[in-house]
Amino acid sequence: MKSLVKKFSGKQALIKLAITSDLRPSKHFHMKLKYNIIALTLFSLLITSCGKKEAAVEKTAEKTAQKEQPKEEAPETIASLTEEQMKSVGVALGTVEMKELTSTIKANGLLSVPNSNKATITSLYGGIIKTLNVQVGSIVKKGQVIATIANPEYIQLQEDYLTTNSRITYAEQEYRRQRELFNNDAGAKKNLQSADAELNTLRTKKASLLKQLQMMGISPGKVSNGNMRSGLVITAPISGTISGITAQIGSYVDISSPVATVIDNGSIHLDLQVFEKDLPKMRVGQIVHFKLTNNPETEYDAKIYSIGSSFENESKTISMHCEVIGNKTGLIDGMNITGIVSLDKSTTPAVPTEAIVEADGKYYIFIQTDKKIEEVHEEKGKPHPKTLNFEKVEVVKGTSDMGYTAITAIGKVPDNAKIVTKGAFFVNAKLVNSGEHEH
């Protein structure tokens, strides 16, 4: 096409030169000019036709490119659900409400029993364990027999008691005789004083032996020549639960060898560790809801009765001493807990807790929106079901109380916007599945 244009331009220049060079052209010239005009006309028609064809080709190519251009992917923040889908999974709509929620502080702690409610069971006298009547976890009452021990020395102690009693009887008689002789000037005062001293010594020894027998659990009044005990009982000093046993049958124990330990878990309390920044918010009387680390299903309650005045070690935490109230079943000294301290109430925007979904470490709610998702239906002519679109909006969680959670939206949430209050998990799953399908 370009070569034709060039050739035409050359002929046009020759014609112009001929006209200007001779104002009276010859007959031969007229014939040549006629042929050139015809050629020029045909060439013009050819150029116009080629231009139209090129334009048509370009237009066709442009349409083809438009058809082949990939459809822009639907945004992954919009989920579309039909009314049937919403009904089948129980999706419900509501609004962001202003709720009076109790703000809280989360802290860790440890269950502990005061030392006055712990006891180590020991024997006041050495001996061999003959019987052991408890095991770890046994509940005992104060004075209940825990174990029995035996030692021949116990018989010797009872023998000394009986012998001392007999000697006291004789000493009393001797003292009366010496008193009577002294009063009648028939005896020396020295003999009376000696009898008196002997009697007092024996009485002191009897009192000592009597106390020892009582501490051993032997009734002095029941001690006789035919009723001497070779074994002693070890009893619980307080009521509580056996938390440990260190002796066994046949082992030797004395006052320095513990037999078992008992703890009264009924007086268990909670030591809650609160950071320095939260200390101004704490006060006596606040309620603490806590759960065991190894059993988060059950919730317990406690009340702060004392606030520590110094930091615990290097943790920069202050100990809150709390009295456990209500149910104490399953609580054992030394258990780790996670507690929530209830603070003052405040009015804040909130949604039902189940309206919030978590994804990639962030929290979201779904808001009904007019934004559309372009859908492709393979079956032409098929009626489209009525759908509702929901946009995922990021929020920051706040206080949770009574089934509601305070939120702060990262983006803008329209006033009176409809949000998904039930079934948000399903809406999020629908959104994720749609994104995966398109990719």
Short mmCIF file of C-alpha atoms in Angstrom, two decimals:
data_model
loop_
_atom_site.label_atom_id
_atom_site.label_comp_id
_atom_site.label_asym_id
_atom_site.label_seq_id
_atom_site.Cartn_x
_atom_site.Cartn_y
_atom_site.Cartn_z
CA MET A 1 0.00 0.00 0.00
CA LYS A 2 2.83 2.40 0.78
CA SER A 3 4.49 1.73 -2.63
CA LEU A 4 1.24 2.60 -4.44
CA VAL A 5 1.00 5.87 -2.58
CA LYS A 6 4.56 6.74 -3.54
CA LYS A 7 3.92 5.91 -7.23
CA PHE A 8 0.76 8.00 -7.21
CA SER A 9 2.55 10.99 -5.77
CA GLY A 10 5.14 10.84 -8.57
CA LYS A 11 2.53 10.86 -11.35
CA GLN A 12 0.67 13.70 -9.69
CA ALA A 13 3.87 15.75 -9.74
CA LEU A 14 4.43 15.05 -13.49
CA ILE A 15 0.90 16.14 -14.36
CA LYS A 16 1.33 19.36 -12.44
CA LEU A 17 4.69 19.99 -14.20
CA ALA A 18 3.17 19.41 -17.61
CA ILE A 19 0.32 21.82 -17.02
CA THR A 20 2.55 24.59 -15.77
CA SER A 21 5.18 24.16 -18.51
CA ASP A 22 2.82 24.40 -21.53
CA LEU A 23 -0.36 26.41 -21.39
CA ARG A 24 -1.43 24.97 -24.78
CA PRO A 25 -1.07 21.24 -24.51
CA SER A 26 -0.95 18.99 -27.56
CA LYS A 27 -3.44 16.27 -28.48
CA HIS A 28 -1.04 13.60 -27.28
CA PHE A 29 -0.77 15.36 -23.99
CA HIS A 30 -4.56 15.44 -23.54
CA MET A 31 -4.78 11.72 -24.07
CA LYS A 32 -2.01 11.06 -21.54
CA LEU A 33 -3.64 13.34 -19.01
CA LYS A 34 -6.96 11.53 -19.42
CA TYR A 35 -5.36 8.19 -18.68
CA ASN A 36 -3.59 9.62 -15.67
CA ILE A 37 -6.84 11.02 -14.21
CA ILE A 38 -8.54 7.64 -14.60
CA ALA A 39 -5.58 5.94 -12.90
CA LEU A 40 -5.73 8.53 -10.12
CA THR A 41 -9.45 7.88 -9.54
CA LEU A 42 -8.98 4.11 -9.38
CA PHE A 43 -6.05 4.53 -7.02
CA SER A 44 -8.14 6.72 -4.66
CA LEU A 45 -10.88 4.09 -4.55
CA LEU A 46 -8.25 1.43 -3.77
CA ILE A 47 -6.82 3.45 -0.88
CA THR A 48 -10.29 4.06 0.59
CA SER A 49 -11.13 0.34 0.39
CA CYS A 50 -7.85 -0.68 2.02
CA GLY A 51 -8.39 1.88 4.80
CA LYS A 52 -11.82 0.45 5.53
CA LYS A 53 -10.45 -3.08 5.60
CA GLU A 54 -7.64 -2.07 7.99
CA ALA A 55 -10.13 -0.29 10.26
CA ALA A 56 -12.36 -3.36 10.24
CA VAL A 57 -9.41 -5.60 11.07
CA GLU A 58 -8.35 -3.29 13.90
CA LYS A 59 -11.92 -3.14 15.25
CA THR A 60 -12.20 -6.95 15.11
CA ALA A 61 -8.86 -7.33 16.87
CA GLU A 62 -9.96 -4.86 19.53
CA LYS A 63 -13.20 -6.80 20.13
CA THR A 64 -11.26 -10.07 20.31
CA ALA A 65 -8.84 -8.54 22.84
CA GLN A 66 -11.76 -7.31 24.90
CA LYS A 67 -13.30 -10.78 24.87
CA GLU A 68 -10.02 -12.45 25.73
CA GLN A 69 -9.27 -9.97 28.56
CA PRO A 70 -9.72 -11.92 31.85
CA LYS A 71 -12.64 -10.94 34.00
CA GLU A 72 -11.60 -8.99 37.06
CA GLU A 73 -11.72 -11.20 40.15
CA ALA A 74 -14.45 -10.50 42.70
CA PRO A 75 -13.15 -8.92 45.89
CA GLU A 76 -12.55 -11.42 48.65
CA THR A 77 -14.23 -9.20 51.24
CA ILE A 78 -17.73 -9.75 49.90
CA ALA A 79 -19.72 -12.90 50.57
CA SER A 80 -23.01 -13.59 48.83
CA LEU A 81 -25.70 -15.84 50.35
CA THR A 82 -29.12 -16.79 49.15
CA GLU A 83 -32.11 -16.54 51.47
CA GLU A 84 -32.33 -20.33 51.43
CA GLN A 85 -28.71 -20.68 52.56
CA MET A 86 -29.21 -18.16 55.37
CA LYS A 87 -32.29 -19.96 56.56
CA SER A 88 -30.72 -23.43 56.48
CA VAL A 89 -27.72 -22.48 58.66
CA GLY A 90 -29.55 -20.03 60.89
CA VAL A 91 -27.90 -16.78 59.81
CA ALA A 92 -29.50 -13.92 61.72
CA LEU A 93 -29.07 -10.17 61.32
CA GLY A 94 -28.94 -7.40 63.89
CA THR A 95 -27.20 -4.10 64.62
CA VAL A 96 -24.27 -2.85 66.65
CA GLU A 97 -25.73 -2.06 70.07
CA MET A 98 -24.67 0.17 72.93
CA LYS A 99 -24.17 -2.17 75.90
CA GLU A 100 -23.18 -1.59 79.52
CA LEU A 101 -20.35 -4.08 79.89
CA THR A 102 -18.09 -4.77 82.82
CA SER A 103 -14.47 -4.20 81.91
CA THR A 104 -12.04 -6.84 83.12
CA ILE A 105 -8.36 -7.56 83.78
CA LYS A 106 -6.84 -10.93 82.98
CA ALA A 107 -4.19 -12.30 85.36
CA ASN A 108 -2.57 -15.59 86.34
CA GLY A 109 -2.36 -16.98 89.83
CA LEU A 110 -1.81 -19.91 92.14
CA LEU A 111 -4.04 -21.71 94.61
CA SER A 112 -2.58 -21.90 98.09
CA VAL A 113 -3.50 -23.05 101.60
CA PRO A 114 -2.32 -21.05 104.67
CA ASN A 115 0.33 -22.77 106.76
CA SER A 116 -2.07 -22.79 109.69
CA ASN A 117 -4.19 -25.24 107.71
CA LYS A 118 -1.35 -27.59 106.80
CA ALA A 119 0.13 -30.22 109.11
CA THR A 120 2.90 -32.79 109.12
CA ILE A 121 1.93 -35.95 110.98
CA THR A 122 4.78 -37.27 113.13
CA SER A 123 5.30 -39.51 116.14
CA LEU A 124 6.51 -38.09 119.44
CA TYR A 125 8.39 -41.33 120.09
CA GLY A 126 10.47 -43.54 117.89
CA GLY A 127 9.14 -46.87 116.72
CA ILE A 128 8.43 -49.29 113.90
CA ILE A 129 5.36 -48.68 111.71
CA LYS A 130 2.97 -51.60 112.27
CA THR A 131 -0.15 -50.36 110.47
CA LEU A 132 -0.88 -47.53 108.03
CA ASN A 133 -4.58 -46.70 107.77
CA VAL A 134 -4.67 -43.95 105.11
CA GLN A 135 -3.56 -43.24 101.57
CA VAL A 136 -3.07 -40.11 99.49
CA GLY A 137 -6.42 -38.40 99.02
CA SER A 138 -8.02 -39.86 102.15
CA ILE A 139 -10.18 -37.42 104.10
CA VAL A 140 -9.45 -37.50 107.85
CA LYS A 141 -10.84 -35.86 110.96
CA LYS A 142 -8.84 -34.32 113.75
CA GLY A 143 -7.77 -37.08 116.20
CA GLN A 144 -8.35 -39.91 113.71
CA VAL A 145 -5.79 -42.75 113.91
CA ILE A 146 -3.41 -42.57 110.96
CA ALA A 147 -0.92 -45.33 111.86
CA THR A 148 0.35 -47.45 114.76
CA ILE A 149 3.95 -47.93 115.85
CA ALA A 150 5.63 -50.36 118.28
CA ASN A 151 8.68 -50.12 120.56
CA PRO A 152 9.67 -52.10 123.72
CA GLU A 153 10.54 -48.81 125.39
CA TYR A 154 6.83 -48.07 125.69
CA ILE A 155 6.44 -51.06 128.01
CA GLN A 156 9.35 -49.79 130.11
CA LEU A 157 7.64 -46.41 130.46
CA GLN A 158 4.43 -48.04 131.69
CA GLU A 159 6.45 -50.20 134.07
CA ASP A 160 8.11 -47.11 135.54
CA TYR A 161 4.72 -45.55 136.05
CA LEU A 162 3.36 -48.55 137.92
CA THR A 163 6.57 -48.84 140.02
CA THR A 164 6.46 -45.16 140.88
CA ASN A 165 2.88 -45.50 142.06
CA SER A 166 3.86 -48.34 144.40
CA ARG A 167 6.83 -46.42 145.75
CA ILE A 168 4.65 -43.39 146.38
CA THR A 169 2.31 -45.52 148.50
CA TYR A 170 5.24 -46.72 150.60
CA ALA A 171 6.77 -43.19 150.80
CA GLU A 172 3.50 -41.75 152.06
CA GLN A 173 3.35 -44.37 154.82
CA GLU A 174 6.99 -43.70 155.78
CA TYR A 175 6.37 -39.97 155.89
CA ARG A 176 3.38 -40.39 158.21
CA ARG A 177 5.41 -42.65 160.51
CA GLN A 178 8.31 -40.20 160.69
CA ARG A 179 5.91 -37.31 161.33
CA GLU A 180 4.30 -39.19 164.20
CA LEU A 181 7.70 -40.05 165.75
CA PHE A 182 8.89 -36.46 165.42
CA ASN A 183 5.74 -35.10 167.03
CA ASN A 184 6.24 -37.47 170.00
CA ASP A 185 9.93 -36.52 170.26
CA ALA A 186 10.80 -40.09 169.39
CA GLY A 187 12.35 -39.43 165.99
CA ALA A 188 14.89 -37.16 164.52
CA LYS A 189 13.82 -34.23 162.40
CA LYS A 190 16.36 -35.33 159.78
CA ASN A 191 14.47 -38.58 159.18
CA LEU A 192 11.20 -36.65 158.73
CA GLN A 193 12.80 -34.32 156.19
CA SER A 194 14.27 -37.26 154.27
CA ALA A 195 10.88 -39.01 154.10
CA ASP A 196 9.23 -35.80 152.90
CA ALA A 197 11.82 -35.28 150.16
CA GLU A 198 11.49 -38.85 148.92
CA LEU A 199 7.72 -38.54 148.73
CA ASN A 200 7.90 -35.28 146.76
CA THR A 201 10.45 -36.77 144.33
CA LEU A 202 8.25 -39.75 143.61
CA ARG A 203 5.19 -37.57 143.15
CA THR A 204 7.09 -35.40 140.62
CA LYS A 205 8.22 -38.47 138.71
CA LYS A 206 4.67 -39.82 138.64
CA ALA A 207 3.38 -36.54 137.22
CA SER A 208 6.04 -36.65 134.48
CA LEU A 209 5.28 -40.27 133.58
CA LEU A 210 1.57 -39.56 133.56
CA LYS A 211 2.02 -36.74 131.02
CA GLN A 212 4.22 -38.89 128.83
CA LEU A 213 1.66 -41.69 128.81
CA GLN A 214 -1.07 -39.23 127.89
CA MET A 215 1.01 -37.83 125.03
CA MET A 216 1.54 -41.39 123.82
CA GLY A 217 -2.20 -41.93 123.79
CA ILE A 218 -2.21 -44.24 126.80
CA SER A 219 -4.68 -43.63 129.58
CA PRO A 220 -2.72 -43.78 132.88
CA GLY A 221 -5.77 -45.05 134.76
CA LYS A 222 -5.93 -48.12 132.51
CA VAL A 223 -2.29 -49.08 132.92
CA SER A 224 -1.89 -52.25 134.99
CA ASN A 225 0.42 -55.23 135.22
CA GLY A 226 -1.85 -57.20 132.90
CA ASN A 227 -2.67 -54.36 130.52
CA MET A 228 0.56 -52.89 129.17
CA ARG A 229 0.58 -51.71 125.57
CA SER A 230 3.53 -52.25 123.28
CA GLY A 231 2.12 -50.15 120.43
CA LEU A 232 1.14 -46.52 120.10
CA VAL A 233 -1.23 -44.71 117.74
CA ILE A 234 -0.41 -41.72 115.53
CA THR A 235 -3.38 -39.37 115.03
CA ALA A 236 -4.23 -36.50 112.66
CA PRO A 237 -3.60 -33.10 114.26
CA ILE A 238 -6.15 -31.33 111.98
CA SER A 239 -9.02 -32.28 109.70
CA GLY A 240 -8.32 -32.34 105.99
CA THR A 241 -7.06 -34.43 103.08
CA ILE A 242 -3.95 -36.59 103.12
CA SER A 243 -1.67 -35.00 100.52
CA GLY A 244 1.40 -37.18 100.97
CA ILE A 245 2.71 -40.27 102.82
CA THR A 246 6.43 -40.67 103.49
CA ALA A 247 6.46 -43.77 105.73
CA GLN A 248 5.65 -47.40 105.07
CA ILE A 249 4.95 -50.47 107.14
CA GLY A 250 8.15 -51.71 108.76
CA SER A 251 10.02 -48.41 108.55
CA TYR A 252 11.37 -46.73 111.66
CA VAL A 253 10.08 -43.27 112.52
CA ASP A 254 10.83 -40.77 115.24
CA ILE A 255 9.98 -37.17 115.96
CA SER A 256 12.10 -35.98 113.03
CA SER A 257 10.58 -38.44 110.52
CA PRO A 258 7.21 -37.35 109.09
CA VAL A 259 4.68 -40.08 108.49
CA ALA A 260 2.24 -38.11 106.31
CA THR A 261 0.99 -34.61 105.52
CA VAL A 262 -2.57 -33.35 105.73
CA ILE A 263 -4.06 -30.20 104.17
CA ASP A 264 -7.37 -28.51 104.86
CA ASN A 265 -8.40 -27.41 101.36
CA GLY A 266 -11.56 -25.90 102.80
CA SER A 267 -9.49 -22.82 103.66
CA ILE A 268 -7.82 -22.61 100.23
CA HIS A 269 -7.30 -19.13 98.83
CA LEU A 270 -6.10 -17.60 95.59
CA ASP A 271 -2.92 -15.58 95.10
CA LEU A 272 -3.47 -13.57 91.90
CA GLN A 273 -0.48 -11.83 90.29
CA VAL A 274 -1.41 -8.41 88.86
CA PHE A 275 0.98 -6.19 86.88
CA GLU A 276 1.97 -2.77 88.14
CA LYS A 277 0.01 -0.92 85.43
CA ASP A 278 -3.25 -2.54 86.59
CA LEU A 279 -2.70 -1.92 90.31
CA PRO A 280 -4.65 1.40 90.43
CA LYS A 281 -7.74 -0.45 89.18
CA MET A 282 -7.68 -3.03 91.98
CA ARG A 283 -9.53 -2.77 95.28
CA VAL A 284 -10.65 -5.02 98.12
CA GLY A 285 -14.01 -6.68 97.50
CA GLN A 286 -13.68 -7.14 93.72
CA ILE A 287 -14.90 -10.47 92.35
CA VAL A 288 -12.47 -12.74 90.51
CA HIS A 289 -13.73 -15.42 88.12
CA PHE A 290 -11.07 -18.06 87.56
CA LYS A 291 -10.52 -21.40 85.85
CA LEU A 292 -7.95 -24.13 86.42
CA THR A 293 -5.27 -24.32 83.75
CA ASN A 294 -5.78 -28.08 83.45
CA ASN A 295 -9.58 -27.89 83.60
CA PRO A 296 -10.89 -24.78 81.80
CA GLU A 297 -14.47 -26.08 81.61
CA THR A 298 -15.34 -25.28 85.25
CA GLU A 299 -15.42 -21.70 86.55
CA TYR A 300 -14.89 -20.72 90.19
CA ASP A 301 -15.30 -17.45 92.08
CA ALA A 302 -13.17 -15.60 94.61
CA LYS A 303 -13.17 -12.23 96.34
CA ILE A 304 -10.14 -10.01 96.95
CA TYR A 305 -9.59 -9.51 100.71
CA SER A 306 -6.02 -8.20 100.72
CA ILE A 307 -3.68 -6.42 98.30
CA GLY A 308 0.06 -6.97 98.54
CA SER A 309 2.41 -4.08 99.26
CA SER A 310 5.55 -5.33 97.51
CA PHE A 311 6.58 -6.83 94.18
CA GLU A 312 6.88 -10.60 93.84
CA ASN A 313 10.50 -11.46 93.02
CA GLU A 314 11.52 -9.93 89.66
CA SER A 315 8.16 -10.38 87.92
CA LYS A 316 7.01 -6.82 88.67
CA THR A 317 3.65 -8.18 89.81
CA ILE A 318 1.74 -7.58 93.02
CA SER A 319 -0.09 -10.39 94.77
CA MET A 320 -3.84 -10.11 95.31
CA HIS A 321 -4.99 -12.43 98.10
CA CYS A 322 -8.47 -13.74 97.35
CA GLU A 323 -10.90 -15.87 99.33
CA VAL A 324 -12.45 -18.66 97.28
CA ILE A 325 -16.22 -18.50 97.61
CA GLY A 326 -18.84 -21.05 96.62
CA ASN A 327 -17.81 -24.32 95.02
CA LYS A 328 -14.31 -25.57 95.95
CA THR A 329 -14.57 -29.07 94.54
CA GLY A 330 -11.40 -30.13 92.76
CA LEU A 331 -9.29 -27.25 94.06
CA ILE A 332 -5.89 -28.37 95.34
CA ASP A 333 -3.00 -26.47 96.86
CA GLY A 334 -0.46 -25.46 94.18
CA MET A 335 -2.78 -25.50 91.15
CA ASN A 336 -2.23 -22.83 88.46
CA ILE A 337 -5.22 -20.72 87.45
CA THR A 338 -6.23 -18.01 84.99
CA GLY A 339 -8.41 -15.31 86.51
CA ILE A 340 -10.59 -12.46 85.28
CA VAL A 341 -11.09 -9.48 87.63
CA SER A 342 -14.33 -7.58 87.12
CA LEU A 343 -13.91 -3.79 87.09
CA ASP A 344 -16.38 -0.93 86.60
CA LYS A 345 -19.16 -1.01 84.01
CA SER A 346 -18.98 1.16 80.88
CA THR A 347 -21.31 1.76 77.92
CA THR A 348 -19.69 0.87 74.60
CA PRO A 349 -20.58 -0.36 71.06
CA ALA A 350 -20.90 -4.13 71.24
CA VAL A 351 -22.08 -7.13 69.25
CA PRO A 352 -22.92 -10.71 70.25
CA THR A 353 -19.66 -12.56 70.81
CA GLU A 354 -20.57 -15.16 68.18
CA ALA A 355 -20.83 -12.36 65.57
CA ILE A 356 -17.03 -12.04 65.62
CA VAL A 357 -14.86 -14.39 63.57
CA GLU A 358 -11.09 -14.79 63.69
CA ALA A 359 -8.91 -15.11 60.60
CA ASP A 360 -5.13 -14.76 60.27
CA GLY A 361 -4.84 -13.45 63.81
CA LYS A 362 -7.38 -10.66 63.24
CA TYR A 363 -11.06 -10.27 64.12
CA TYR A 364 -13.92 -9.42 61.76
CA ILE A 365 -17.67 -8.86 61.59
CA PHE A 366 -19.91 -9.06 58.49
CA ILE A 367 -22.01 -6.07 57.44
CA GLN A 368 -24.82 -6.22 54.91
CA THR A 369 -23.81 -4.18 51.86
CA ASP A 370 -25.14 -3.07 48.47
CA LYS A 371 -21.83 -3.93 46.79
CA LYS A 372 -22.30 -6.58 44.09
CA ILE A 373 -20.42 -9.69 43.11
CA GLU A 374 -20.41 -10.47 39.36
CA GLU A 375 -21.57 -14.04 38.97
CA VAL A 376 -21.43 -16.31 35.91
CA HIS A 377 -24.34 -18.71 35.44
CA GLU A 378 -23.67 -21.58 33.11
CA GLU A 379 -27.36 -22.30 32.49
CA LYS A 380 -28.82 -19.46 30.44
CA GLY A 381 -32.33 -18.43 31.23
CA LYS A 382 -32.19 -19.89 34.73
CA PRO A 383 -33.76 -17.45 37.26
CA HIS A 384 -31.27 -16.01 39.76
CA PRO A 385 -32.16 -16.67 43.43
CA LYS A 386 -32.45 -13.61 45.66
CA THR A 387 -29.17 -13.03 47.48
CA LEU A 388 -27.77 -10.76 50.19
CA ASN A 389 -24.19 -9.55 50.16
CA PHE A 390 -22.04 -9.14 53.27
CA GLU A 391 -18.75 -7.27 53.59
CA LYS A 392 -16.05 -8.41 56.01
CA VAL A 393 -14.91 -5.54 58.25
CA GLU A 394 -11.96 -5.75 60.64
CA VAL A 395 -12.58 -4.85 64.29
CA VAL A 396 -10.64 -4.73 67.55
CA LYS A 397 -12.13 -6.76 70.39
CA GLY A 398 -12.70 -5.22 73.79
CA THR A 399 -14.44 -6.33 76.97
CA SER A 400 -16.62 -9.45 76.87
CA ASP A 401 -19.53 -9.79 79.27
CA MET A 402 -22.90 -11.53 79.30
CA GLY A 403 -22.50 -12.89 75.76
CA TYR A 404 -21.54 -9.52 74.21
CA THR A 405 -18.13 -8.17 73.20
CA ALA A 406 -17.17 -4.53 72.80
CA ILE A 407 -15.73 -3.68 69.36
CA THR A 408 -13.88 -0.86 67.65
CA ALA A 409 -14.12 -0.95 63.86
CA ILE A 410 -10.93 -0.42 61.84
CA GLY A 411 -12.93 0.80 58.84
CA LYS A 412 -16.10 2.86 58.68
CA VAL A 413 -19.32 1.16 59.72
CA PRO A 414 -22.50 2.94 58.52
CA ASP A 415 -25.01 3.95 61.16
CA ASN A 416 -27.74 1.34 61.72
CA ALA A 417 -25.83 -1.11 59.51
CA LYS A 418 -27.17 -4.65 59.53
CA ILE A 419 -24.61 -7.14 60.79
CA VAL A 420 -24.55 -10.92 60.97
CA THR A 421 -25.23 -11.78 64.64
CA LYS A 422 -25.60 -15.54 64.18
CA GLY A 423 -23.91 -17.78 61.63
CA ALA A 424 -20.91 -15.49 61.04
CA PHE A 425 -18.68 -18.56 60.96
CA PHE A 426 -20.66 -19.95 58.02
CA VAL A 427 -20.53 -16.62 56.16
CA ASN A 428 -16.75 -16.52 56.58
CA ALA A 429 -16.45 -20.12 55.35
CA LYS A 430 -18.55 -19.22 52.30
CA LEU A 431 -16.25 -16.28 51.59
CA VAL A 432 -13.11 -18.41 51.90
CA ASN A 433 -14.52 -21.15 49.67
CA SER A 434 -15.54 -18.62 47.02
CA GLY A 435 -12.04 -17.15 46.97
CA GLU A 436 -10.42 -20.55 46.60
CA HIS A 437 -12.82 -21.51 43.77
CA GLU A 438 -12.03 -18.40 41.74
CA HIS A 439 -8.29 -18.84 42.11
#
